[in-house]
Coordinates of C-alpha atoms in Angstrom, one line a residue:
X615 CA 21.4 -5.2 -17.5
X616 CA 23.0 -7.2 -14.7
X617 CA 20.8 -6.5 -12.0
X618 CA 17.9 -8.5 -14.3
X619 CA 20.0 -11.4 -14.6
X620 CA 20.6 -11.5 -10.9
X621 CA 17.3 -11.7 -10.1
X622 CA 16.7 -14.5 -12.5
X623 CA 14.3 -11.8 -15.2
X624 CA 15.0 -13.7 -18.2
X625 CA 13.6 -11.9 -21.7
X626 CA 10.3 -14.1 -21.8
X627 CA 9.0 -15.0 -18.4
X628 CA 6.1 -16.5 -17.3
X629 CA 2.9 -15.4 -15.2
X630 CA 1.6 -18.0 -12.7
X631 CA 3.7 -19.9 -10.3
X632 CA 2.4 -22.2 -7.4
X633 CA 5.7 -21.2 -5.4
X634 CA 8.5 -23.0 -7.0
X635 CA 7.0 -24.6 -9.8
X636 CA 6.1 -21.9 -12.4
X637 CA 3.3 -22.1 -15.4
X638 CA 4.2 -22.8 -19.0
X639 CA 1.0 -20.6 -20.6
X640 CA 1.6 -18.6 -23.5
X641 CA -1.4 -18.1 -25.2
X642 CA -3.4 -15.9 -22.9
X643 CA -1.7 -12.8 -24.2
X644 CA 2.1 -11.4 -23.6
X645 CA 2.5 -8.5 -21.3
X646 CA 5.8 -6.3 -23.0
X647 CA 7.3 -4.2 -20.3
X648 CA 9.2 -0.6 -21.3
X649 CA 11.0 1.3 -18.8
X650 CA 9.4 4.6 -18.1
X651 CA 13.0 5.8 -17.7
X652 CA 14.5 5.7 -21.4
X653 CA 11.1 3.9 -23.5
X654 CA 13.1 0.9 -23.8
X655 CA 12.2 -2.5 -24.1
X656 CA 12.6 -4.3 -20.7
X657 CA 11.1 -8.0 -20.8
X658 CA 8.1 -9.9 -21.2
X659 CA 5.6 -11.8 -19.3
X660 CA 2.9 -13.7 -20.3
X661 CA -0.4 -14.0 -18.6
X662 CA -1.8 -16.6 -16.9
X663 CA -4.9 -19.0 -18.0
X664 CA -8.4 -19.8 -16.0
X665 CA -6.8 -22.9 -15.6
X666 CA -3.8 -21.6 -14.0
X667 CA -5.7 -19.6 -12.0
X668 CA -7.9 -22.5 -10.5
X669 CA -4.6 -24.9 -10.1
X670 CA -2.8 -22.7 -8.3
X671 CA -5.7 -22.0 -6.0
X672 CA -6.4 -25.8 -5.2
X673 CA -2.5 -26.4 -4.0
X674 CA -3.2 -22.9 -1.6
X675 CA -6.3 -24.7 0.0
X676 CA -3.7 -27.9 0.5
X677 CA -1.0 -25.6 1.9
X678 CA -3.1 -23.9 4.0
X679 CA -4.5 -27.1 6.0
X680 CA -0.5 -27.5 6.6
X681 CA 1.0 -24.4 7.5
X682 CA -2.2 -23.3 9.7
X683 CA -1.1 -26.1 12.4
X684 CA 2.5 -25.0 12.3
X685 CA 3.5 -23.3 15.2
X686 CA 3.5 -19.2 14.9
X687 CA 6.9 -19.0 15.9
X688 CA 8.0 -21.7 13.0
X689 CA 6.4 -19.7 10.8
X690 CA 8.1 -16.5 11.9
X691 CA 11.3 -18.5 11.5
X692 CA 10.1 -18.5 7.6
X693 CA 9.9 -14.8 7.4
X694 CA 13.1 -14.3 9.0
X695 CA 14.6 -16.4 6.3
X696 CA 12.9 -14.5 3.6
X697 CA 14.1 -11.0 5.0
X698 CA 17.7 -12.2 5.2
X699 CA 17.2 -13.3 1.4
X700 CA 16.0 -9.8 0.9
X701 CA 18.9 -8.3 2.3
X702 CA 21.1 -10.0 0.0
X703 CA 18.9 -8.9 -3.2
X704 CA 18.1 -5.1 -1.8
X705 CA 20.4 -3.4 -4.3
X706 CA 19.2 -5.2 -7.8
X707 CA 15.8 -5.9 -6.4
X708 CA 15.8 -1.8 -6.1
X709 CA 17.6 -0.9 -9.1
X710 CA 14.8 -3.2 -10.8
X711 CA 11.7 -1.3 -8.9
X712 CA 13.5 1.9 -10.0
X713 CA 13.6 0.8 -13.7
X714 CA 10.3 -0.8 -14.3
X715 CA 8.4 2.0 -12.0
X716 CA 10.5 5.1 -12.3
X717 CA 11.0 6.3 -8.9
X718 CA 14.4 7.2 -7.8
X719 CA 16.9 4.8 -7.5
X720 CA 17.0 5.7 -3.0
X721 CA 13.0 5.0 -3.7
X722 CA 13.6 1.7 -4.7
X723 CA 16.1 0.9 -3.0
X724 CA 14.0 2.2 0.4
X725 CA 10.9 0.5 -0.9
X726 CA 13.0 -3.2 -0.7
X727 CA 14.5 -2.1 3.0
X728 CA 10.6 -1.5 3.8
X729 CA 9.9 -5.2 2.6
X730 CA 13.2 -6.3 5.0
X731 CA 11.2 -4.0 8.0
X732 CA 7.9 -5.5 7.9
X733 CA 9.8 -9.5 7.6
X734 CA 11.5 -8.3 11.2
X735 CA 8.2 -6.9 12.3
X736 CA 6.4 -9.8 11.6
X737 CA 8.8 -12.0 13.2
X738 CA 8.4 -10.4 16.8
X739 CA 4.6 -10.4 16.1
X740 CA 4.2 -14.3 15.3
X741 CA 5.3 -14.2 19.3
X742 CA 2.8 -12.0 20.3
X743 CA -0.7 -13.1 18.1
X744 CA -2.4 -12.4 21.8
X745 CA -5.7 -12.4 22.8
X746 CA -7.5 -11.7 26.0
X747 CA -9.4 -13.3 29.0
X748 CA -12.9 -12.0 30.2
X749 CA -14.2 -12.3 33.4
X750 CA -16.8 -14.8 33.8
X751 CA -20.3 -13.9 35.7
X752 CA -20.9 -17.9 36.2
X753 CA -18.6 -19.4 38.5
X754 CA -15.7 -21.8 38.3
X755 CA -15.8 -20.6 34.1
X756 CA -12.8 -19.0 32.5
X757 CA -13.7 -17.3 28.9
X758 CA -11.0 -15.7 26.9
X759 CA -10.8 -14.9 22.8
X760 CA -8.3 -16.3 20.7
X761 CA -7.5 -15.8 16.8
X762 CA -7.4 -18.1 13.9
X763 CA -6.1 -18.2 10.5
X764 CA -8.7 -17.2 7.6
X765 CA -7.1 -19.2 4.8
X766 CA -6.0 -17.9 1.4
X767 CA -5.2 -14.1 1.6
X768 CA -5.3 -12.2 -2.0
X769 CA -3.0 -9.4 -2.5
X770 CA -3.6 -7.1 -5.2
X771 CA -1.1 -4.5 -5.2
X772 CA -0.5 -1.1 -7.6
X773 CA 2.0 -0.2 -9.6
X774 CA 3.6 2.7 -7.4
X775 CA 4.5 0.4 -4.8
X776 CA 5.5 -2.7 -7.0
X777 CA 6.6 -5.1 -4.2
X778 CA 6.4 -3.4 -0.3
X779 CA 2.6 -3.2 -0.7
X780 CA 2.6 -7.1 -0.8
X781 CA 5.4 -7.8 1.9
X782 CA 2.8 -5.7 4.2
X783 CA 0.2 -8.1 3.2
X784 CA 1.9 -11.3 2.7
X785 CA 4.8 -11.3 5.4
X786 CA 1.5 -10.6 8.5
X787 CA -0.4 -13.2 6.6
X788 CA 1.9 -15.9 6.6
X789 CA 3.0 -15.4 10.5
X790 CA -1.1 -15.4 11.0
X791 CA -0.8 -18.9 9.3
X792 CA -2.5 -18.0 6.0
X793 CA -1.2 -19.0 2.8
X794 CA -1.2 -15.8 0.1
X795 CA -1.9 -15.4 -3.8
X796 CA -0.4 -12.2 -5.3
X797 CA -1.7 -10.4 -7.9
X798 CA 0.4 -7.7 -8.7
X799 CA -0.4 -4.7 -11.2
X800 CA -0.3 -5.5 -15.1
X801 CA 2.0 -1.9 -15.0
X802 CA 5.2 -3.5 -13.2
X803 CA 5.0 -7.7 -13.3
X804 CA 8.7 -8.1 -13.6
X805 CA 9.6 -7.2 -9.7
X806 CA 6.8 -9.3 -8.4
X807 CA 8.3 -12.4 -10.5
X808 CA 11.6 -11.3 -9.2
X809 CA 10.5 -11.8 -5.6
X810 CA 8.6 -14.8 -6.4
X811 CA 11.8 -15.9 -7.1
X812 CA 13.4 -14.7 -4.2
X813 CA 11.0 -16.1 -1.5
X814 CA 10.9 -19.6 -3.8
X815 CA 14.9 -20.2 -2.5
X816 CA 13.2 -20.1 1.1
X817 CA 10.6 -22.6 0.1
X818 CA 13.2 -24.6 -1.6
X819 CA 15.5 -24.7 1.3
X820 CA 12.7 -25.4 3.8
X821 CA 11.0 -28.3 1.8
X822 CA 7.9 -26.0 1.9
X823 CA 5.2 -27.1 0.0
X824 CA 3.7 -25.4 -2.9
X825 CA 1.2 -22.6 -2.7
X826 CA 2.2 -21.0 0.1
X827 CA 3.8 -18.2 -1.6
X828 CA 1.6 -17.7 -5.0
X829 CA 2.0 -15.5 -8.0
X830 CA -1.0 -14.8 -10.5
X831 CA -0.4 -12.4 -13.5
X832 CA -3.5 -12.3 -15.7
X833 CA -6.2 -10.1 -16.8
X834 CA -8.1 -8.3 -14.8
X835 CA -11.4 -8.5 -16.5
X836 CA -10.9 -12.5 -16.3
X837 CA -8.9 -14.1 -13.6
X838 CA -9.6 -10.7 -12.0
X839 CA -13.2 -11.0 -11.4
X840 CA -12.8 -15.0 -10.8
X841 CA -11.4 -14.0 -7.7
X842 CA -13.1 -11.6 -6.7
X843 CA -16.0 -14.1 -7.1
X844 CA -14.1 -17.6 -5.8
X845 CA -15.3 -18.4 -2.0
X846 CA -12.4 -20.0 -1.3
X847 CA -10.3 -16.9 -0.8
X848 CA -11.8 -15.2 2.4
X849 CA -9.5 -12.1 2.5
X850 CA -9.0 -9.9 -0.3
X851 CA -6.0 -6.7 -0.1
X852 CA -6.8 -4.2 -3.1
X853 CA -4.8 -1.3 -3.7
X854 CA -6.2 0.9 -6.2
X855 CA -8.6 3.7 -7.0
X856 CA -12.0 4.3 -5.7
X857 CA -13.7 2.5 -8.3
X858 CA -11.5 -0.6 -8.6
X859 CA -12.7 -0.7 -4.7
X860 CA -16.1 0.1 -5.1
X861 CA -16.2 -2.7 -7.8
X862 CA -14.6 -5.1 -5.4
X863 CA -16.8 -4.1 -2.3
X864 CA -19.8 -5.2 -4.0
X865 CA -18.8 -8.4 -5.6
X866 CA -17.1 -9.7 -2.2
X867 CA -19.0 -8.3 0.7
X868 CA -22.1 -10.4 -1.5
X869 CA -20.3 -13.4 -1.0
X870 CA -19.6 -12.5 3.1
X871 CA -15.9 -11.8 2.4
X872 CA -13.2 -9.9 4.0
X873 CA -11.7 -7.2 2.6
X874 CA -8.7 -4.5 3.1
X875 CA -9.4 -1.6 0.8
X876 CA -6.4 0.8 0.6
X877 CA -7.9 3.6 -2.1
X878 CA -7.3 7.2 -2.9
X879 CA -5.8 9.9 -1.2
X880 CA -6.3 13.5 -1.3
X881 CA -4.0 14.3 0.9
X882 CA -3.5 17.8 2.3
X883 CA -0.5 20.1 4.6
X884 CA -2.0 22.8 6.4
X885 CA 0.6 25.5 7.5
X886 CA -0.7 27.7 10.4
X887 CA 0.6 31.4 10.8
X888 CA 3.6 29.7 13.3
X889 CA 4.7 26.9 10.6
X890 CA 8.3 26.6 10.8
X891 CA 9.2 27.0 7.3
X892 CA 12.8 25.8 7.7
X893 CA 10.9 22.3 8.0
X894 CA 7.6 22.6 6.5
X895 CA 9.2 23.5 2.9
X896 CA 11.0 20.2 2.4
X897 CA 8.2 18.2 3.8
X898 CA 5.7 20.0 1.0
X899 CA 8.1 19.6 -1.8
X900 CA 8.9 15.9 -1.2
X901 CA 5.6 15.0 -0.1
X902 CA 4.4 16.5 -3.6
X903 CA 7.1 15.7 -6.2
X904 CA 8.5 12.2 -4.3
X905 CA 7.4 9.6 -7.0
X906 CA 6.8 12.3 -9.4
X907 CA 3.1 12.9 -7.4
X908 CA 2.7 8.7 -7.6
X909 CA 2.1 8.1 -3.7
X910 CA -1.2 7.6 -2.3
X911 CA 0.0 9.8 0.1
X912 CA 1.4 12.1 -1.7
X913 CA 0.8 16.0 -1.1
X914 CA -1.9 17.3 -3.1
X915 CA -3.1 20.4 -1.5
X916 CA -1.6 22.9 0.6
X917 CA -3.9 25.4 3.2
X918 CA -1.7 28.4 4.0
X919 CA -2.8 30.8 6.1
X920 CA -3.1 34.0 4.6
X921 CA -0.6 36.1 6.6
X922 CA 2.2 33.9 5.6
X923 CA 0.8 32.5 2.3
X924 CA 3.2 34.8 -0.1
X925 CA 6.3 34.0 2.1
X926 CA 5.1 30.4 1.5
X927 CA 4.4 31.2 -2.1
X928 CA 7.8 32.6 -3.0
X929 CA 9.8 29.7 -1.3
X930 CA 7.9 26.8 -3.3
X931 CA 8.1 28.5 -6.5
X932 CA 12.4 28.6 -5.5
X933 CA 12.5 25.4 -4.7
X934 CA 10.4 23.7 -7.5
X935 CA 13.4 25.9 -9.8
X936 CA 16.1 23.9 -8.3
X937 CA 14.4 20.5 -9.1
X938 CA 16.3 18.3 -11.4
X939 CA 14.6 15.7 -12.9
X940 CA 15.9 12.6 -15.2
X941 CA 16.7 8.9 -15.0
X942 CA 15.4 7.8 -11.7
X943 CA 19.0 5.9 -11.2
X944 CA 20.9 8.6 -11.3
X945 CA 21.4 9.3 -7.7
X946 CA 21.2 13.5 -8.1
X947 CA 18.0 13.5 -9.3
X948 CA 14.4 14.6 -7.6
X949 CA 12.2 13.6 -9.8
X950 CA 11.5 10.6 -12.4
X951 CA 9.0 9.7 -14.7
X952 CA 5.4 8.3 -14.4
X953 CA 5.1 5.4 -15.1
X954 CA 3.7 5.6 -19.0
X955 CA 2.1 8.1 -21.3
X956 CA -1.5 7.4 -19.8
X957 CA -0.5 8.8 -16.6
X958 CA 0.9 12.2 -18.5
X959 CA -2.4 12.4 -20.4
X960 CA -3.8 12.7 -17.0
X961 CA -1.2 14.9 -15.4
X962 CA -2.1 17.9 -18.3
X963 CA -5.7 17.2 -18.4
X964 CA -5.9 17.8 -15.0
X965 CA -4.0 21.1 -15.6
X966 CA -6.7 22.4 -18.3
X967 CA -9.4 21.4 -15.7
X968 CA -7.6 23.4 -12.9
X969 CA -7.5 26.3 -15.3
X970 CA -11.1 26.2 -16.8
X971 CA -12.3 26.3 -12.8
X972 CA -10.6 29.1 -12.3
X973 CA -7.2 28.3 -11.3
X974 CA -4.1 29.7 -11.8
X975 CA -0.2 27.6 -12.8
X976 CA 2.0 29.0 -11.2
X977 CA 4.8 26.5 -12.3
X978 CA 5.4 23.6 -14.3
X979 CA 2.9 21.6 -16.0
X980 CA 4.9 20.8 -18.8
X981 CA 5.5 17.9 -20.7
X982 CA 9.4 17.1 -21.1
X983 CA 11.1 16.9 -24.3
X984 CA 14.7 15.9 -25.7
X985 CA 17.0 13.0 -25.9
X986 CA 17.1 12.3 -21.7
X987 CA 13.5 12.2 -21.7
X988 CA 12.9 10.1 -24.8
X989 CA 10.2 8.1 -23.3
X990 CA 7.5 10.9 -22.8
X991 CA 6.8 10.5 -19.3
X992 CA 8.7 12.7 -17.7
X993 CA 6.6 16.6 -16.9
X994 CA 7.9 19.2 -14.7
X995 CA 5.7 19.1 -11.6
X996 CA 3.1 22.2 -11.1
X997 CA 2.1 24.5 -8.4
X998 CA -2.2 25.6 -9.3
X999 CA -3.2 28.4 -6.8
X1000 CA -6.6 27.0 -6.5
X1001 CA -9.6 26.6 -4.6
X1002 CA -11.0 23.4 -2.2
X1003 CA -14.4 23.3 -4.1
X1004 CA -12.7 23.2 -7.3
X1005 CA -14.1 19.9 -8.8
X1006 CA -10.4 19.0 -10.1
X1007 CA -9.3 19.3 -6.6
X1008 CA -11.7 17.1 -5.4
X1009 CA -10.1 14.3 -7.2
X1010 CA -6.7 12.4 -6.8
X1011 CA -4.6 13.0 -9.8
X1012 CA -2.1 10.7 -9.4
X1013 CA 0.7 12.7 -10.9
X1014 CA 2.3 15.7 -9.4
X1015 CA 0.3 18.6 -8.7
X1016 CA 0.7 20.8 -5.9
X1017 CA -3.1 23.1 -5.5
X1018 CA -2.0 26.0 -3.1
X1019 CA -5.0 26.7 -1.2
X1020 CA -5.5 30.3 0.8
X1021 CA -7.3 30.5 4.6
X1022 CA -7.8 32.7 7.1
X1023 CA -8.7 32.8 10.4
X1024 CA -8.6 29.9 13.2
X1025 CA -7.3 26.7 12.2
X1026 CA -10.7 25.2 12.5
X1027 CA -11.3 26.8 8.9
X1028 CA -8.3 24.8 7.8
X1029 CA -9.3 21.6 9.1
X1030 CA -12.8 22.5 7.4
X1031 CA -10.9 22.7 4.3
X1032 CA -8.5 19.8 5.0
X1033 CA -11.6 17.3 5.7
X1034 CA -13.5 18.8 2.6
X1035 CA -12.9 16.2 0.0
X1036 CA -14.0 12.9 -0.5
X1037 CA -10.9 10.7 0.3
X1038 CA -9.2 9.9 3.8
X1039 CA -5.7 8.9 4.0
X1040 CA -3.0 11.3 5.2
X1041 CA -2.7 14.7 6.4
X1042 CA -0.6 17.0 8.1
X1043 CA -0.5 20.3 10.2
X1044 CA 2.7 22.3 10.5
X1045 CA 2.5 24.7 13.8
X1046 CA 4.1 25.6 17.1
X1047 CA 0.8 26.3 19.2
X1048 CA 0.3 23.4 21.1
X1049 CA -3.8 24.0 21.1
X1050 CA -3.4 24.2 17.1
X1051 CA -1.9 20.4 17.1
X1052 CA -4.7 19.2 19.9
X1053 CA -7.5 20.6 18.0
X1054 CA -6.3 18.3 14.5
X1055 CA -5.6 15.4 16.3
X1056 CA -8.7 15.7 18.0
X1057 CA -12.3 14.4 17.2
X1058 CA -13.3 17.8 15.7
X1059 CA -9.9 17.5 13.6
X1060 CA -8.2 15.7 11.3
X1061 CA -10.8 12.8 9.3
X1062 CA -7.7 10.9 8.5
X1063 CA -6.2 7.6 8.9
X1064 CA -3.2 9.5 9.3
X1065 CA -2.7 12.9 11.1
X1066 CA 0.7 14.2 11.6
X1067 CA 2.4 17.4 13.7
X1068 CA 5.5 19.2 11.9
X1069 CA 6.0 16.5 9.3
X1070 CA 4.6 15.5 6.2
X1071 CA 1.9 13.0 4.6
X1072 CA 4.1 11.3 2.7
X1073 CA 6.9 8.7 4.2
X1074 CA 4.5 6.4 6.9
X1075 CA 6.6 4.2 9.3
X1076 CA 5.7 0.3 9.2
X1077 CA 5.1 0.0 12.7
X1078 CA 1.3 1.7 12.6
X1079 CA -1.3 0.9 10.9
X1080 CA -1.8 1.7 7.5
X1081 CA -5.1 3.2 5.6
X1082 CA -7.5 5.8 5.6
X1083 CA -11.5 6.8 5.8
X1084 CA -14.3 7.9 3.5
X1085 CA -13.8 6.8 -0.1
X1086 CA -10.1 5.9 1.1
X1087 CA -11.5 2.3 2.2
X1088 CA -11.3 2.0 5.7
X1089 CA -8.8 -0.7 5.6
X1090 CA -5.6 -0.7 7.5
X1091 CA -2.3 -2.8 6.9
X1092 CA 1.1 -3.0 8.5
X1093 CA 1.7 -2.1 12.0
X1094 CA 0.0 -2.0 15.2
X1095 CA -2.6 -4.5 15.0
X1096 CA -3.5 -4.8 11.3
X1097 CA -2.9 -8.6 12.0
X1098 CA -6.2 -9.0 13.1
X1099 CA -7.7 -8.4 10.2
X1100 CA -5.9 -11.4 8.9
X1101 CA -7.2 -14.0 11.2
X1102 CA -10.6 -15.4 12.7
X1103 CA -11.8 -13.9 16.0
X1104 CA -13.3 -16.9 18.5
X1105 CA -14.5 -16.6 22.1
X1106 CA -14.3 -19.4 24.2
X1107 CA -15.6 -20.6 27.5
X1108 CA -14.7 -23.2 29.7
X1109 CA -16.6 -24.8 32.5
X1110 CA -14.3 -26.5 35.0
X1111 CA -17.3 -26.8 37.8
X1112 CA -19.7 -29.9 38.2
X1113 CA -22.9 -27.7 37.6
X1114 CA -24.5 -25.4 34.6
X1115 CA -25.0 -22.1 35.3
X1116 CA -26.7 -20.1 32.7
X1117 CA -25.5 -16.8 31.7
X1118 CA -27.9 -13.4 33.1
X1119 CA -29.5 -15.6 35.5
X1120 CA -31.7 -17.7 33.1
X1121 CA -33.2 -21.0 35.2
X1122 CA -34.0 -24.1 32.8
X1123 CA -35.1 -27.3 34.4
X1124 CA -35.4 -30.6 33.3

């Protein structure tokens, strides 16, 4: 296809690369990528070594010591170069997240135009890396706080957002003057070797030095946990499940590290008896089908109240009919594919589950058959009138299933229902009544990272922070000031009198 040879994806590529110079390891195993969209055979990569691992690591610490002195603005400079260079690559850097993922082609092409966003954003920001001045209680003192790089920033990013995840992380990290290693998901290596190779022109053509920009593709249970272990990398980004996070909690916050945990979402629309359905229907249906269910913000459960609940009931079940669903390129379609035959496995399990606790499909749940779906991993997405305590619906399947949920009474019940579940991330509330949307953004409300009014949970902006609560992580990346989380908080004082005045008063003699 002539979108891979743009971006350099040759048929065997390799998996470690210090920023311009790439590894030459073969023998660590070969990672054979399929399209989710057709089954077919896309390209290779193969993993990196230990060795690798630890080389690549060792010119980061060397990088570091440069680029930290550099001058924020410089460095912004860097990442204004790099979103320009993504401008020219948008449409095959899409096409490519569309075909090794399997979201829709405007997906893709929106998740590379997210990457050019957050390279703008970070460019204003390496002009505004403020900190603030405290009044003294000692005279002739000033005291003020600053921030500091940390040093090498780990991004380990998922397979639903294949290269915007990392821009988030790596684009604040490198105006914060911290040099980044990326390890993207085993599920969809070929777009983070395309970007490598996109950012590596920058490097090139501003006699950068090598691991600033780094690329690790290995195996988890090896060069994995070696960095989840290696003191050298302060800062650590996961995006996963829960348990990948729990597992990378305990190993790093042993060793004193920071981490960003961006985790599961159960993520939940609650329609009050004043919903504006003209709105609120869209914003269910794409927050529940967009990525074929593959967001961790995707719409998972829907709280109706009961006196509209039918009316709602009747419109989904219309507009999940009209959903066409196919190659993720072609530009008329809804729905894709997951992303492989795993993913499907868990998409129909969940649907037995549902069933067995008492639910009831109202729609879809099937797995797709015939020529155009030749690769198994397309389903027709399901609506499960269900209820909150259901033990399925306390999970996240990450696939798409709607649960259609019944209250009554005040919206407090709702927002009893909406907090009910383990996870944290997104949530919404569709309503008119002014007091309805005050109560869920208030601290009796919404348990969320993210609380919206008369949109959906799905489709954040870049310029607030990112993340959610409870079993969600608690970390938060992109906008507002998520950069502080990649930098070193100091307070200073001055004293620019000719005595030593102790703080609260203390006396000491000598």
């Amino acid at each position: 296809m002539e979108f891979l040879k743009t971006l350099g994806i040759e048929d065997k590529n390799f998996g470690s690369c210090s920023g311009q110079i790439w590894g030459s390891t073969t023998t660590e195993g070969e990672i054979k990528v399929t399209s989710p969209t057709n089954g077919k055979y896309i390209a290779s990569v193969y993993q990196c070594s230990e060795a690798d691992y630890l080389q690549i690591v060792e010119k980061a610490e060397i990088a570091f010591r440069e680029w930290r002195v550099m001058p924020a603005p410089k460095r912004g400079e860097i990442v204004r170069q790099i979103g320009l260079k993504l401008r020219e690559y948008k449409e095959p850097l899409g096409m490519l997240v569309s075909y090794e993922m399997g979201k829709s082609l405007q997906e893709g092409l929106g998740e590379v135009q997210e990457m050019i966003d957050i390279c703008d954003f970070s460019v204003g920001l390496s002009r505004q890396l403020y900190g603030f001045t405290m009044q003294s209680e000692r005279p002739f003192h000033r005291m003020y706080d600053q921030y500091h790089p940390l040093g090498i920033v780990l991004t380990v990013s998922a397979f639903n957002f294949p290269v915007a995840v990392w821009s988030w992380n790596a684009m604040l990290a490198a105006v914060c003057g911290d040099v980044n290693v990326w390890k993207p998901s085993s599920k969809t290596p070929l777009t983070a070797v395309a970007v490598q190779k996109i950012v590596a022109q920058i490097l090139k053509e501003n006699n950068l030095p090598e691991g600033l920009f780094c690329l690790i593709i290995g195996k988890g249970s090896t060069i994995g946990e070696k960095m989840l272990h290696d003191k050298r990398i302060p800062m650590i980004s996961v995006t996963g499940s829960t348990p990948v996070g729990q597992h990378a909690a305990e190993v790093v916050s042993k060793r004193f590290g920071k981490l960003i945990l961006e985790l599961g979402g159960n993520n939940a629309i609650i329609m009050t008896e004043n919903a504006d359905l003209k709105i609120a229907i869209p914003a269910v249906v794409f927050g529940a089908v967009g990525t074929a269910g593959q967001r961790c913000t995707s719409t998972r459960r829907l709280i109706v109240h009961d006196s509209i609940y039918d009316k709602v009931k009747e419109s989904l079940l219309k507009a999940y009919s009209s959903l066409r669903i196919g190659d993720p390129l072609d530009a008329n379609i809804h729905v894709g594919p997951l992303i492989d035959k795993s993913s499907v496995a868990a998409f129909t399990h969940a649907l037995v589950k549902a069933k067995e606790q008492g639910g009831t499909v109202l729609f879809g749940g099937e797995v797709l058959e015939g020529e155009q779906y030749a690769s198994g991993c397309y389903v027709r997405p399901a609506i499960v009138e269900a209820e909150n305590h259901y033990a399925i619906v306390q999970e996240e399947t990450f696939a798409p299933i709607l649960y259609l949920i019944k209250y009554s009474g005040d919206v407090e019940n709702a927002i009893e229902l909406q907090n009910g579940v383990p996870q944290g991330l997104s949530s919404s509330i569709f309503t008119n009544d002014m007091r309805q949307a005050e109560m869920f953004l208030s601290p009796a409300g919404s348990d969320c990272g993210i609380a919206n009014i008369n949109i959906g949970t799905s489709g954040a902006e870049i310029g607030g922070a990112f993340g959610g609560e409870k079993e969600t992580g608690g970390g938060r990346e992109s906008g507002s000031d998520a950069w502080k989380q990649y930098m070193r908080r100091q307070t200073n004082t001055i004293n620019y009198g000719k005595t030593l005045p102790l703080a609260q008063g203390i006396k000491f003699e000598i």
